[in-house]
PDB file of C-alpha atoms in Angstrom:
ATOM      1  CA  MET A   1     127.025  32.837 223.634  1.00 37.00           C
ATOM      2  CA  GLU A   2     126.689  30.833 220.112  1.00 42.00           C
ATOM      3  CA  LYS A   3     123.767  29.469 218.930  1.00 47.00           C
ATOM      4  CA  GLY A   4     124.325  28.761 215.429  1.00 53.00           C
ATOM      5  CA  ASN A   5     125.651  31.669 213.355  1.00 48.00           C
ATOM      6  CA  LYS A   6     124.058  33.967 215.872  1.00 66.00           C
ATOM      7  CA  SER A   7     125.938  35.820 218.593  1.00 76.00           C
ATOM      8  CA  ARG A   8     123.284  35.780 222.127  1.00 89.00           C
ATOM      9  CA  ASN A   9     124.355  38.587 225.065  1.00 92.00           C
ATOM     10  CA  VAL A  10     121.972  36.783 227.513  1.00 95.00           C
ATOM     11  CA  SER A  11     122.589  36.399 231.304  1.00 94.00           C
ATOM     12  CA  VAL A  12     120.794  34.621 233.691  1.00 96.00           C
ATOM     13  CA  ILE A  13     120.488  37.166 237.018  1.00 94.00           C
ATOM     14  CA  LYS A  14     118.525  36.747 240.718  1.00 92.00           C
ATOM     15  CA  ASP A  15     116.952  39.759 241.724  1.00 89.00           C
ATOM     16  CA  ALA A  16     116.664  40.842 245.382  1.00 87.00           C
ATOM     17  CA  ASP A  17     114.055  37.078 246.496  1.00 88.00           C
ATOM     18  CA  GLY A  18     115.781  34.994 244.791  1.00 91.00           C
ATOM     19  CA  ASN A  19     114.206  34.838 241.646  1.00 93.00           C
ATOM     20  CA  SER A  20     115.652  34.373 238.705  1.00 96.00           C
ATOM     21  CA  ILE A  21     115.044  36.479 236.077  1.00 96.00           C
ATOM     22  CA  VAL A  22     117.074  36.132 231.880  1.00 97.00           C
ATOM     23  CA  MET A  23     118.570  39.335 231.094  1.00 96.00           C
ATOM     24  CA  ILE A  24     118.579  40.091 226.858  1.00 95.00           C
ATOM     25  CA  ASN A  25     121.389  42.589 226.858  1.00 92.00           C
ATOM     26  CA  ASP A  26     120.763  43.655 222.862  1.00 90.00           C
ATOM     27  CA  ILE A  27     117.250  44.681 220.861  1.00 91.00           C
ATOM     28  CA  ILE A  28     117.970  43.485 217.773  1.00 93.00           C
ATOM     29  CA  PHE A  29     114.783  42.998 216.301  1.00 92.00           C
ATOM     30  CA  LYS A  30     113.294  47.042 215.545  1.00 84.00           C
ATOM     31  CA  GLY A  31     110.887  49.065 214.229  1.00 73.00           C
ATOM     32  CA  LYS A  32     109.482  51.943 214.529  1.00 64.00           C
ATOM     33  CA  ARG A  33     105.826  51.399 212.818  1.00 73.00           C
ATOM     34  CA  SER A  34     105.556  47.102 213.176  1.00 80.00           C
ATOM     35  CA  LEU A  35     108.262  44.794 213.108  1.00 88.00           C
ATOM     36  CA  ASN A  36     109.595  42.187 211.171  1.00 91.00           C
ATOM     37  CA  TRP A  37     108.085  39.101 212.357  1.00 93.00           C
ATOM     38  CA  GLU A  38     109.140  36.808 209.692  1.00 94.00           C
ATOM     39  CA  ASP A  39     112.876  38.002 211.128  1.00 94.00           C
ATOM     40  CA  VAL A  40     112.022  36.550 214.632  1.00 95.00           C
ATOM     41  CA  GLU A  41     110.693  33.496 213.244  1.00 95.00           C
ATOM     42  CA  GLN A  42     113.854  33.002 211.123  1.00 95.00           C
ATOM     43  CA  TYR A  43     116.175  33.307 214.494  1.00 95.00           C
ATOM     44  CA  LEU A  44     114.034  30.744 216.457  1.00 96.00           C
ATOM     45  CA  LYS A  45     114.831  28.157 213.763  1.00 96.00           C
ATOM     46  CA  ASP A  46     118.084  28.108 215.233  1.00 95.00           C
ATOM     47  CA  TYR A  47     116.248  25.966 218.284  1.00 97.00           C
ATOM     48  CA  VAL A  48     114.512  23.410 216.347  1.00 97.00           C
ATOM     49  CA  GLY A  49     115.408  20.253 217.642  1.00 96.00           C
ATOM     50  CA  GLU A  50     116.853  21.223 220.484  1.00 97.00           C
ATOM     51  CA  PHE A  51     115.551  20.923 224.238  1.00 97.00           C
ATOM     52  CA  TYR A  52     115.959  21.969 227.751  1.00 98.00           C
ATOM     53  CA  SER A  53     115.571  21.270 231.076  1.00 98.00           C
ATOM     54  CA  ILE A  54     113.455  23.115 233.274  1.00 98.00           C
ATOM     55  CA  ALA A  55     115.548  23.540 236.869  1.00 97.00           C
ATOM     56  CA  GLU A  56     112.780  23.685 239.657  1.00 96.00           C
ATOM     57  CA  ASP A  57     110.770  20.714 238.316  1.00 97.00           C
ATOM     58  CA  GLY A  58     113.693  19.119 235.403  1.00 97.00           C
ATOM     59  CA  GLU A  59     111.484  18.477 233.020  1.00 97.00           C
ATOM     60  CA  ILE A  60     112.851  17.943 228.977  1.00 98.00           C
ATOM     61  CA  ILE A  61     110.565  20.916 226.533  1.00 98.00           C
ATOM     62  CA  TYR A  62     111.534  20.500 223.663  1.00 98.00           C
ATOM     63  CA  ILE A  63     111.574  22.832 220.576  1.00 98.00           C
ATOM     64  CA  GLY A  64     110.426  21.949 217.001  1.00 96.00           C
ATOM     65  CA  THR A  65     109.194  23.521 213.611  1.00 95.00           C
ATOM     66  CA  THR A  66     105.655  24.385 215.467  1.00 94.00           C
ATOM     67  CA  LEU A  67     107.398  27.136 217.410  1.00 96.00           C
ATOM     68  CA  LEU A  68     107.680  29.344 214.485  1.00 95.00           C
ATOM     69  CA  GLY A  69     104.535  29.802 213.312  1.00 93.00           C
ATOM     70  CA  GLU A  70     102.874  30.367 217.102  1.00 94.00           C
ATOM     71  CA  TYR A  71     105.385  32.846 218.549  1.00 96.00           C
ATOM     72  CA  ALA A  72     105.612  35.060 215.454  1.00 94.00           C
ATOM     73  CA  GLY A  73     102.173  34.929 214.505  1.00 92.00           C
ATOM     74  CA  SER A  74      99.416  33.543 216.413  1.00 90.00           C
ATOM     75  CA  VAL A  75      95.974  35.056 217.353  1.00 89.00           C
ATOM     76  CA  TYR A  76      98.499  36.634 220.420  1.00 91.00           C
ATOM     77  CA  THR A  77     101.136  37.731 218.736  1.00 91.00           C
ATOM     78  CA  LYS A  78      99.082  39.413 216.374  1.00 90.00           C
ATOM     79  CA  LYS A  79      97.502  41.770 218.955  1.00 91.00           C
ATOM     80  CA  LEU A  80     100.545  42.803 220.592  1.00 89.00           C
ATOM     81  CA  LYS A  81     101.334  46.156 220.385  1.00 89.00           C
ATOM     82  CA  GLY A  82     104.409  48.614 220.925  1.00 87.00           C
ATOM     83  CA  ALA A  83     106.545  47.966 223.778  1.00 89.00           C
ATOM     84  CA  VAL A  84     105.393  44.573 224.399  1.00 93.00           C
ATOM     85  CA  ALA A  85     105.721  43.593 220.585  1.00 93.00           C
ATOM     86  CA  LYS A  86     108.913  44.474 221.129  1.00 94.00           C
ATOM     87  CA  ALA A  87     109.357  42.348 224.321  1.00 95.00           C
ATOM     88  CA  LYS A  88     107.927  39.225 222.138  1.00 96.00           C
ATOM     89  CA  ALA A  89     110.725  40.141 219.358  1.00 96.00           C
ATOM     90  CA  ASN A  90     113.732  40.045 221.602  1.00 96.00           C
ATOM     91  CA  ALA A  91     113.291  38.066 223.862  1.00 97.00           C
ATOM     92  CA  ALA A  92     113.394  34.963 220.819  1.00 97.00           C
ATOM     93  CA  GLN A  93     117.536  35.436 222.279  1.00 97.00           C
ATOM     94  CA  GLY A  94     116.464  34.125 225.837  1.00 97.00           C
ATOM     95  CA  ILE A  95     114.334  30.921 224.396  1.00 97.00           C
ATOM     96  CA  PRO A  96     116.845  28.957 226.621  1.00 97.00           C
ATOM     97  CA  GLU A  97     117.154  30.169 229.422  1.00 98.00           C
ATOM     98  CA  MET A  98     113.060  31.389 229.685  1.00 98.00           C
ATOM     99  CA  ILE A  99     112.685  27.897 229.970  1.00 98.00           C
ATOM    100  CA  GLU A 100     115.625  26.621 232.142  1.00 98.00           C
ATOM    101  CA  ILE A 101     114.379  29.267 234.414  1.00 98.00           C
ATOM    102  CA  ALA A 102     110.928  28.888 233.727  1.00 98.00           C
ATOM    103  CA  THR A 103     108.422  27.712 237.681  1.00 98.00           C
ATOM    104  CA  ASN A 104     104.630  27.223 238.567  1.00 97.00           C
ATOM    105  CA  GLY A 105     103.785  24.358 236.662  1.00 96.00           C
ATOM    106  CA  VAL A 106      99.909  24.013 235.908  1.00 96.00           C
ATOM    107  CA  PHE A 107      98.696  22.077 233.319  1.00 93.00           C
ATOM    108  CA  GLU A 108      95.645  22.497 231.911  1.00 87.00           C
ATOM    109  CA  GLU A 109      93.360  19.943 229.683  1.00 82.00           C
ATOM    110  CA  ASN A 110      92.704  21.172 225.968  1.00 77.00           C
ATOM    111  CA  ARG A 111      89.964  23.636 225.695  1.00 72.00           C
ATOM    112  CA  LYS A 112      89.740  24.059 221.556  1.00 64.00           C
ATOM    113  CA  LYS A 113      89.472  20.719 219.575  1.00 61.00           C
ATOM    114  CA  LYS A 114      91.789  21.490 216.686  1.00 60.00           C
ATOM    115  CA  HIS A 115      95.387  20.905 218.723  1.00 58.00           C
ATOM    116  CA  GLY A 116      93.015  16.914 220.258  1.00 57.00           C
ATOM    117  CA  ARG A 117      96.248  15.426 217.562  1.00 63.00           C
ATOM    118  CA  ASP A 118      99.245  17.947 218.156  1.00 70.00           C
ATOM    119  CA  ALA A 119      98.294  18.313 221.942  1.00 78.00           C
ATOM    120  CA  LYS A 120      96.924  14.732 222.282  1.00 83.00           C
ATOM    121  CA  ASN A 121      98.066  14.533 226.802  1.00 87.00           C
ATOM    122  CA  GLY A 122      96.795  18.543 227.561  1.00 89.00           C
ATOM    123  CA  TRP A 123      99.694  21.836 227.696  1.00 93.00           C
ATOM    124  CA  TYR A 124     101.349  22.984 230.185  1.00 96.00           C
ATOM    125  CA  ARG A 125     101.901  26.649 231.759  1.00 97.00           C
ATOM    126  CA  TYR A 126     104.564  27.655 233.183  1.00 98.00           C
ATOM    127  CA  ASP A 127     105.890  31.079 234.757  1.00 98.00           C
ATOM    128  CA  THR A 128     109.118  33.116 233.686  1.00 98.00           C
ATOM    129  CA  ARG A 129     110.660  36.590 233.419  1.00 97.00           C
ATOM    130  CA  PHE A 130     113.110  38.413 230.957  1.00 97.00           C
ATOM    131  CA  GLY A 131     114.711  42.121 231.600  1.00 96.00           C
ATOM    132  CA  LEU A 132     115.518  44.512 227.661  1.00 95.00           C
ATOM    133  CA  PRO A 133     117.652  47.324 228.490  1.00 93.00           C
ATOM    134  CA  ILE A 134     116.479  50.799 228.151  1.00 90.00           C
ATOM    135  CA  TYR A 135     118.864  53.170 226.026  1.00 87.00           C
ATOM    136  CA  GLY A 136     119.072  57.251 226.335  1.00 87.00           C
ATOM    137  CA  GLU A 137     119.546  59.558 223.705  1.00 88.00           C
ATOM    138  CA  ASP A 138     123.318  58.341 223.472  1.00 88.00           C
ATOM    139  CA  ASP A 139     122.257  55.158 222.288  1.00 84.00           C
ATOM    140  CA  GLU A 140     123.951  53.822 226.537  1.00 87.00           C
ATOM    141  CA  ILE A 141     121.684  51.954 228.868  1.00 87.00           C
ATOM    142  CA  THR A 142     120.048  53.485 231.165  1.00 89.00           C
ATOM    143  CA  GLY A 143     117.518  50.778 232.866  1.00 89.00           C
ATOM    144  CA  TYR A 144     116.166  47.698 232.157  1.00 92.00           C
ATOM    145  CA  ASN A 145     112.528  46.864 232.011  1.00 94.00           C
ATOM    146  CA  ILE A 146     111.705  43.747 233.405  1.00 95.00           C
ATOM    147  CA  PHE A 147     109.278  41.353 232.260  1.00 97.00           C
ATOM    148  CA  HIS A 148     106.523  38.314 233.386  1.00 97.00           C
ATOM    149  CA  ALA A 149     105.834  35.586 230.688  1.00 98.00           C
ATOM    150  CA  ARG A 150     103.414  32.307 230.181  1.00 98.00           C
ATOM    151  CA  LEU A 151     105.580  29.579 228.554  1.00 98.00           C
ATOM    152  CA  LEU A 152     102.563  27.217 226.413  1.00 96.00           C
ATOM    153  CA  ILE A 153     104.073  23.639 226.384  1.00 96.00           C
ATOM    154  CA  ARG A 154     102.081  21.726 224.443  1.00 94.00           C
ATOM    155  CA  HIS A 155     102.030  17.688 225.735  1.00 94.00           C
ATOM    156  CA  ALA A 156     102.353  15.328 222.449  1.00 92.00           C
ATOM    157  CA  GLY A 157     101.298  11.753 222.030  1.00 88.00           C
ATOM    158  CA  SER A 158     104.437  10.588 222.018  1.00 92.00           C
ATOM    159  CA  GLY A 159     104.464  11.776 225.292  1.00 93.00           C
ATOM    160  CA  LYS A 160     107.927  14.820 223.681  1.00 96.00           C
ATOM    161  CA  LYS A 161     106.507  18.668 225.572  1.00 97.00           C
ATOM    162  CA  TYR A 162     107.881  20.842 223.777  1.00 97.00           C
ATOM    163  CA  LEU A 163     107.329  24.658 223.658  1.00 98.00           C
ATOM    164  CA  TYR A 164     104.120  26.040 221.684  1.00 96.00           C
ATOM    165  CA  ASP A 165     104.984  29.668 222.669  1.00 97.00           C
ATOM    166  CA  VAL A 166     105.401  32.670 224.574  1.00 97.00           C
ATOM    167  CA  MET A 167     102.606  34.734 226.028  1.00 96.00           C
ATOM    168  CA  GLU A 168     100.565  36.770 228.766  1.00 96.00           C
ATOM    169  CA  ILE A 169     103.991  39.287 228.594  1.00 97.00           C
ATOM    170  CA  LYS A 170     103.525  42.119 231.388  1.00 96.00           C
ATOM    171  CA  LYS A 171     105.602  44.146 232.304  1.00 94.00           C
ATOM    172  CA  GLU A 172     106.432  44.470 236.276  1.00 91.00           C
ATOM    173  CA  THR A 173     106.301  47.641 236.298  1.00 81.00           C
ATOM    174  CA  SER A 174     107.883  48.084 239.996  1.00 66.00           C
ATOM    175  CA  LYS A 175     111.086  45.552 238.921  1.00 50.00           C
ATOM    176  CA  SER A 176     111.820  48.785 236.262  1.00 50.00           C
ATOM    177  CA  CYS A 177     115.543  50.192 237.131  1.00 51.00           C
ATOM    178  CA  GLN A 178     117.043  53.065 236.071  1.00 45.00           C
ATOM    179  CA  ALA A 179     120.785  52.151 235.973  1.00 41.00           C
ATOM    180  CA  GLU A 180     121.769  55.864 237.009  1.00 36.00           C
ATOM    181  CA  ALA A 181     120.837  55.360 240.088  1.00 35.00           C
ATOM    182  CA  LEU A 182     124.711  53.926 241.190  1.00 31.00           C
ATOM    183  CA  PRO A 183     127.687  54.278 239.977  1.00 35.00           C
ATOM    184  CA  SER A 184     129.235  51.083 238.901  1.00 36.00           C
ATOM    185  CA  GLU A 185     130.580  49.189 236.327  1.00 43.00           C
ATOM    186  CA  ASN A 186     126.603  46.653 236.060  1.00 44.00           C
ATOM    187  CA  PRO A 187     124.514  49.881 237.761  1.00 44.00           C
ATOM    188  CA  PHE A 188     120.996  48.093 236.957  1.00 46.00           C
ATOM    189  CA  LEU A 189     122.279  44.611 238.763  1.00 49.00           C
ATOM    190  CA  ASP A 190     123.932  46.838 241.976  1.00 45.00           C
ATOM    191  CA  SER A 191     120.488  48.328 242.241  1.00 43.00           C
ATOM    192  CA  TYR A 192     118.126  45.562 241.832  1.00 44.00           C
ATOM    193  CA  LEU A 193     119.747  43.087 243.917  1.00 39.00           C
ATOM    194  CA  LYS A 194     120.167  45.528 246.389  1.00 35.00           C
TER     195      LYS A 194
END
């Protein structure tokens, strides 16, 4: 899939319970000690002006410029370390699909006075899931880590809903899989779907 001049290797699969997972098949943001969040922000610029529909309820979610700074520089992002920080950075590749598979939308009133203007009609939180590859010593994929996340959507005074941030990212330890379990073209998918 192409977005702007960036190639994306992303697909959506169903787990054994019929729930969708966005599979992000490349790790493009790497860093032994820290991530360059400016690179993530630059990557997200290609989405600005786009919109996507949540399959579950038909809501249209827009991508505005506010996402750039929040995704890469929010208080939540600044607190992230290690694997969860890398997961959030690389999840940027799957933003369109993560919106499309989002479920369980919940409305919230504004909690902070400063959001009275940009989220005049409050907030929505949706659940979403994504997977990232685990690489072995030979740079072959040995499995995938599955993560749960919450999409934070601001409901502007214009009536439009905008993706504001991706938060509450947690690894689903029971859903992380080893690829070596089954010999097939896509061992992870075979083992995960059984």
